[in-house]
Amino acid sequence: MMITRGARALVTFALTLQAACSFSVVVTGATGYLGCEIVHQLVESGAAVTAVVRDASRASHLGAGLRVVECDLSAKDGQARFEAVLRGIPNSQDGKVGEEDPHHHHYVINTAAVFTKDFEDAELELVQPTIAIAENVARACAECGPWVKRLVHTSSMAAVRDPRQAPQFGPAYTSADW
């Protein structure tokens, strides 16, 4: 399955960095299709994972061995909220956080997006909030400076097709499909 291969590539990337320094992987959109798979593979591989979710009551299927943090990334103060999440993640080795430990780093995998089949105005209800999420995550990572070593941003199939439309198998989607 293509999603699993993509998730494995992201997990492999994160784990190759683990030996170099103390770090944690922050996965936004962790209750979503791709985010959930990435979280499961990271936890299974022994990584320190923080799953960022919009609604923690929907995160029970993520299982044990990770930290779940509720944060609405699309809110007007989504950037500040996510900065607080990043600054509050404890070092997996000694529990220090943020400024206390300049050698502890975060790798952020952003899979968060607004996705629903029940909408009236795709631009207003899907596109704009998803752009706000990406901007809030990127700005928060930039503000956290040395603690965020890498940000990996993923997109959604909704970027190239109407979410109510069934996926088409065959030729790959390209930027011409946007």
mmCIF file of C-alpha atoms in Angstrom:
data_model
loop_
_atom_site.group_PDB
_atom_site.id
_atom_site.type_symbol
_atom_site.label_atom_id
_atom_site.label_comp_id
_atom_site.label_asym_id
_atom_site.label_seq_id
_atom_site.Cartn_x
_atom_site.Cartn_y
_atom_site.Cartn_z
ATOM 1 C CA MET A 1 0.000 0.000 0.000
ATOM 2 C CA MET A 2 1.374 3.419 -0.989
ATOM 3 C CA ILE A 3 0.454 5.110 2.311
ATOM 4 C CA THR A 4 2.333 2.504 4.325
ATOM 5 C CA ARG A 5 5.473 2.896 2.186
ATOM 6 C CA GLY A 6 5.301 6.676 2.569
ATOM 7 C CA ALA A 7 4.789 6.407 6.311
ATOM 8 C CA ARG A 8 7.686 3.956 6.569
ATOM 9 C CA ALA A 9 9.947 6.380 4.719
ATOM 10 C CA LEU A 10 9.097 9.146 7.204
ATOM 11 C CA VAL A 11 9.639 6.799 10.151
ATOM 12 C CA THR A 12 12.969 5.593 8.746
ATOM 13 C CA PHE A 13 14.055 9.210 8.313
ATOM 14 C CA ALA A 14 13.213 10.014 11.932
ATOM 15 C CA LEU A 15 14.849 6.912 13.368
ATOM 16 C CA THR A 16 18.139 7.400 11.500
ATOM 17 C CA LEU A 17 18.518 10.634 13.430
ATOM 18 C CA GLN A 18 17.839 9.049 16.826
ATOM 19 C CA ALA A 19 21.402 7.910 17.477
ATOM 20 C CA ALA A 20 22.827 11.382 16.852
ATOM 21 C CA CYS A 21 21.084 13.204 19.698
ATOM 22 C CA SER A 22 18.215 13.175 22.139
ATOM 23 C CA PHE A 23 15.056 13.929 20.208
ATOM 24 C CA SER A 24 11.374 13.350 19.962
ATOM 25 C CA VAL A 25 9.055 13.151 17.004
ATOM 26 C CA VAL A 26 5.950 15.329 17.034
ATOM 27 C CA VAL A 27 3.182 14.141 14.715
ATOM 28 C CA THR A 28 0.314 16.541 14.042
ATOM 29 C CA GLY A 29 -2.952 15.157 12.730
ATOM 30 C CA ALA A 30 -2.150 11.943 14.583
ATOM 31 C CA THR A 31 -5.742 10.654 14.508
ATOM 32 C CA GLY A 32 -5.912 10.966 10.724
ATOM 33 C CA TYR A 33 -5.235 8.268 8.160
ATOM 34 C CA LEU A 34 -1.560 8.997 7.487
ATOM 35 C CA GLY A 35 -0.750 10.446 10.925
ATOM 36 C CA CYS A 36 -2.073 7.373 12.719
ATOM 37 C CA GLU A 37 0.074 5.039 10.623
ATOM 38 C CA ILE A 38 3.178 7.168 11.205
ATOM 39 C CA VAL A 39 2.521 7.246 14.966
ATOM 40 C CA HIS A 40 2.070 3.459 15.137
ATOM 41 C CA GLN A 41 5.298 2.808 13.236
ATOM 42 C CA LEU A 42 7.295 5.302 15.311
ATOM 43 C CA VAL A 43 6.039 3.882 18.620
ATOM 44 C CA GLU A 44 6.675 0.342 17.394
ATOM 45 C CA SER A 45 10.240 1.392 16.540
ATOM 46 C CA GLY A 46 10.823 2.788 20.022
ATOM 47 C CA ALA A 47 10.815 6.520 19.238
ATOM 48 C CA ALA A 48 9.647 9.132 21.745
ATOM 49 C CA VAL A 49 6.397 10.333 20.137
ATOM 50 C CA THR A 50 4.100 13.234 20.891
ATOM 51 C CA ALA A 51 0.800 12.932 19.032
ATOM 52 C CA VAL A 52 -0.879 16.302 18.490
ATOM 53 C CA VAL A 53 -4.630 15.952 18.023
ATOM 54 C CA ARG A 54 -7.592 18.292 17.786
ATOM 55 C CA ASP A 55 -9.729 16.121 20.077
ATOM 56 C CA ALA A 56 -8.013 13.814 22.582
ATOM 57 C CA SER A 57 -11.208 11.812 23.096
ATOM 58 C CA ARG A 58 -10.738 10.489 19.534
ATOM 59 C CA ALA A 59 -7.136 9.347 20.146
ATOM 60 C CA SER A 60 -7.669 6.141 22.137
ATOM 61 C CA HIS A 61 -6.930 3.990 19.065
ATOM 62 C CA LEU A 62 -3.370 5.352 19.014
ATOM 63 C CA GLY A 63 -2.524 3.047 21.923
ATOM 64 C CA ALA A 64 0.119 3.297 24.624
ATOM 65 C CA GLY A 65 3.749 4.352 24.532
ATOM 66 C CA LEU A 66 3.240 7.926 23.398
ATOM 67 C CA ARG A 67 2.223 11.326 24.695
ATOM 68 C CA VAL A 68 -1.079 12.729 23.378
ATOM 69 C CA VAL A 69 -1.544 16.505 23.404
ATOM 70 C CA GLU A 70 -4.722 18.311 22.409
ATOM 71 C CA CYS A 71 -4.137 21.412 20.282
ATOM 72 C CA ASP A 72 -6.423 23.103 17.752
ATOM 73 C CA LEU A 73 -3.899 24.094 15.100
ATOM 74 C CA SER A 74 -6.512 25.898 13.005
ATOM 75 C CA ALA A 75 -7.519 28.300 15.812
ATOM 76 C CA LYS A 76 -6.518 31.966 15.581
ATOM 77 C CA ASP A 77 -3.972 31.302 18.341
ATOM 78 C CA GLY A 78 -2.947 27.946 16.822
ATOM 79 C CA GLN A 79 0.654 29.053 16.370
ATOM 80 C CA ALA A 80 1.019 30.070 20.030
ATOM 81 C CA ARG A 81 -0.685 26.867 21.155
ATOM 82 C CA PHE A 82 1.678 24.727 19.069
ATOM 83 C CA GLU A 83 4.728 26.672 20.285
ATOM 84 C CA ALA A 84 3.636 25.859 23.843
ATOM 85 C CA VAL A 85 3.361 22.187 22.883
ATOM 86 C CA LEU A 86 6.865 22.176 21.364
ATOM 87 C CA ARG A 87 8.417 24.018 24.313
ATOM 88 C CA GLY A 88 6.734 21.680 26.812
ATOM 89 C CA ILE A 89 7.862 18.325 25.423
ATOM 90 C CA PRO A 90 10.150 16.627 27.932
ATOM 91 C CA ASN A 91 13.477 15.105 26.964
ATOM 92 C CA SER A 92 12.980 11.335 26.905
ATOM 93 C CA GLN A 93 16.285 10.753 28.713
ATOM 94 C CA ASP A 94 16.129 13.061 31.733
ATOM 95 C CA GLY A 95 12.774 14.880 31.572
ATOM 96 C CA LYS A 96 14.173 18.368 30.963
ATOM 97 C CA VAL A 97 12.107 20.612 28.694
ATOM 98 C CA GLY A 98 12.750 23.424 26.200
ATOM 99 C CA GLU A 99 15.316 25.976 27.329
ATOM 100 C CA GLU A 100 16.554 23.613 30.041
ATOM 101 C CA ASP A 101 18.081 21.275 27.464
ATOM 102 C CA PRO A 102 19.611 22.824 24.336
ATOM 103 C CA HIS A 103 20.684 19.382 23.064
ATOM 104 C CA HIS A 104 17.169 17.970 22.874
ATOM 105 C CA HIS A 105 15.561 18.351 19.446
ATOM 106 C CA HIS A 106 12.174 17.809 17.895
ATOM 107 C CA TYR A 107 11.381 16.515 14.447
ATOM 108 C CA VAL A 108 7.893 17.568 13.407
ATOM 109 C CA ILE A 109 5.802 15.637 10.894
ATOM 110 C CA ASN A 110 2.757 17.704 9.950
ATOM 111 C CA THR A 111 -0.086 15.573 8.630
ATOM 112 C CA ALA A 112 -2.856 17.789 10.045
ATOM 113 C CA ALA A 113 -5.536 18.968 7.640
ATOM 114 C CA VAL A 114 -9.240 19.648 7.628
ATOM 115 C CA PHE A 115 -10.958 16.842 5.769
ATOM 116 C CA THR A 116 -14.656 16.144 5.596
ATOM 117 C CA LYS A 117 -17.135 15.091 2.946
ATOM 118 C CA ASP A 118 -19.857 17.248 4.497
ATOM 119 C CA PHE A 119 -19.227 20.846 3.434
ATOM 120 C CA GLU A 120 -20.897 23.650 1.522
ATOM 121 C CA ASP A 121 -17.900 25.780 0.499
ATOM 122 C CA ALA A 122 -14.637 23.869 -0.020
ATOM 123 C CA GLU A 123 -12.486 27.025 -0.066
ATOM 124 C CA LEU A 124 -13.900 28.350 3.194
ATOM 125 C CA GLU A 125 -14.348 25.079 5.086
ATOM 126 C CA LEU A 126 -11.404 22.961 3.860
ATOM 127 C CA VAL A 127 -8.744 24.935 2.017
ATOM 128 C CA GLN A 128 -8.438 28.037 4.212
ATOM 129 C CA PRO A 129 -8.374 26.164 7.549
ATOM 130 C CA THR A 130 -5.810 23.682 6.191
ATOM 131 C CA ILE A 131 -3.583 26.522 4.991
ATOM 132 C CA ALA A 132 -3.926 28.129 8.438
ATOM 133 C CA ILE A 133 -2.812 24.857 10.051
ATOM 134 C CA ALA A 134 0.269 24.606 7.820
ATOM 135 C CA GLU A 135 1.176 28.254 8.468
ATOM 136 C CA ASN A 136 0.685 27.915 12.233
ATOM 137 C CA VAL A 137 2.824 24.774 12.390
ATOM 138 C CA ALA A 138 5.605 26.265 10.226
ATOM 139 C CA ARG A 139 5.676 29.545 12.166
ATOM 140 C CA ALA A 140 5.680 27.769 15.527
ATOM 141 C CA CYS A 141 8.588 25.575 14.389
ATOM 142 C CA ALA A 142 10.498 28.666 13.234
ATOM 143 C CA GLU A 143 9.850 30.450 16.556
ATOM 144 C CA CYS A 144 11.125 27.473 18.515
ATOM 145 C CA GLY A 145 14.440 27.828 16.702
ATOM 146 C CA PRO A 146 17.059 25.348 17.830
ATOM 147 C CA TRP A 147 14.592 22.820 19.297
ATOM 148 C CA VAL A 148 13.005 22.024 15.950
ATOM 149 C CA LYS A 149 15.572 20.459 13.664
ATOM 150 C CA ARG A 150 13.281 19.436 10.823
ATOM 151 C CA LEU A 151 9.699 19.951 9.700
ATOM 152 C CA VAL A 152 8.196 17.477 7.247
ATOM 153 C CA HIS A 153 4.910 18.676 5.766
ATOM 154 C CA THR A 154 2.487 16.352 4.033
ATOM 155 C CA SER A 155 -0.551 17.187 1.984
ATOM 156 C CA SER A 156 -3.955 15.640 1.444
ATOM 157 C CA MET A 157 -5.657 14.056 -1.530
ATOM 158 C CA ALA A 158 -8.204 16.840 -1.088
ATOM 159 C CA ALA A 159 -5.576 19.139 -2.627
ATOM 160 C CA VAL A 160 -6.057 17.472 -6.015
ATOM 161 C CA ARG A 161 -9.626 16.214 -5.956
ATOM 162 C CA ASP A 162 -13.000 16.876 -4.395
ATOM 163 C CA PRO A 163 -13.124 14.940 -1.085
ATOM 164 C CA ARG A 164 -16.546 13.578 -2.066
ATOM 165 C CA GLN A 165 -15.039 12.024 -5.212
ATOM 166 C CA ALA A 166 -13.787 8.440 -5.036
ATOM 167 C CA PRO A 167 -10.025 8.023 -5.574
ATOM 168 C CA GLN A 168 -9.013 7.084 -9.089
ATOM 169 C CA PHE A 169 -6.441 4.375 -9.541
ATOM 170 C CA GLY A 170 -4.111 4.616 -12.471
ATOM 171 C CA PRO A 171 -1.881 7.527 -13.430
ATOM 172 C CA ALA A 172 -0.417 9.532 -10.548
ATOM 173 C CA TYR A 173 -1.908 12.883 -9.639
ATOM 174 C CA THR A 174 0.298 15.853 -10.556
ATOM 175 C CA SER A 175 0.244 19.619 -9.983
ATOM 176 C CA ALA A 176 -1.869 19.846 -13.153
ATOM 177 C CA ASP A 177 -4.701 18.225 -11.169
ATOM 178 C CA TRP A 178 -4.836 21.027 -8.540
#
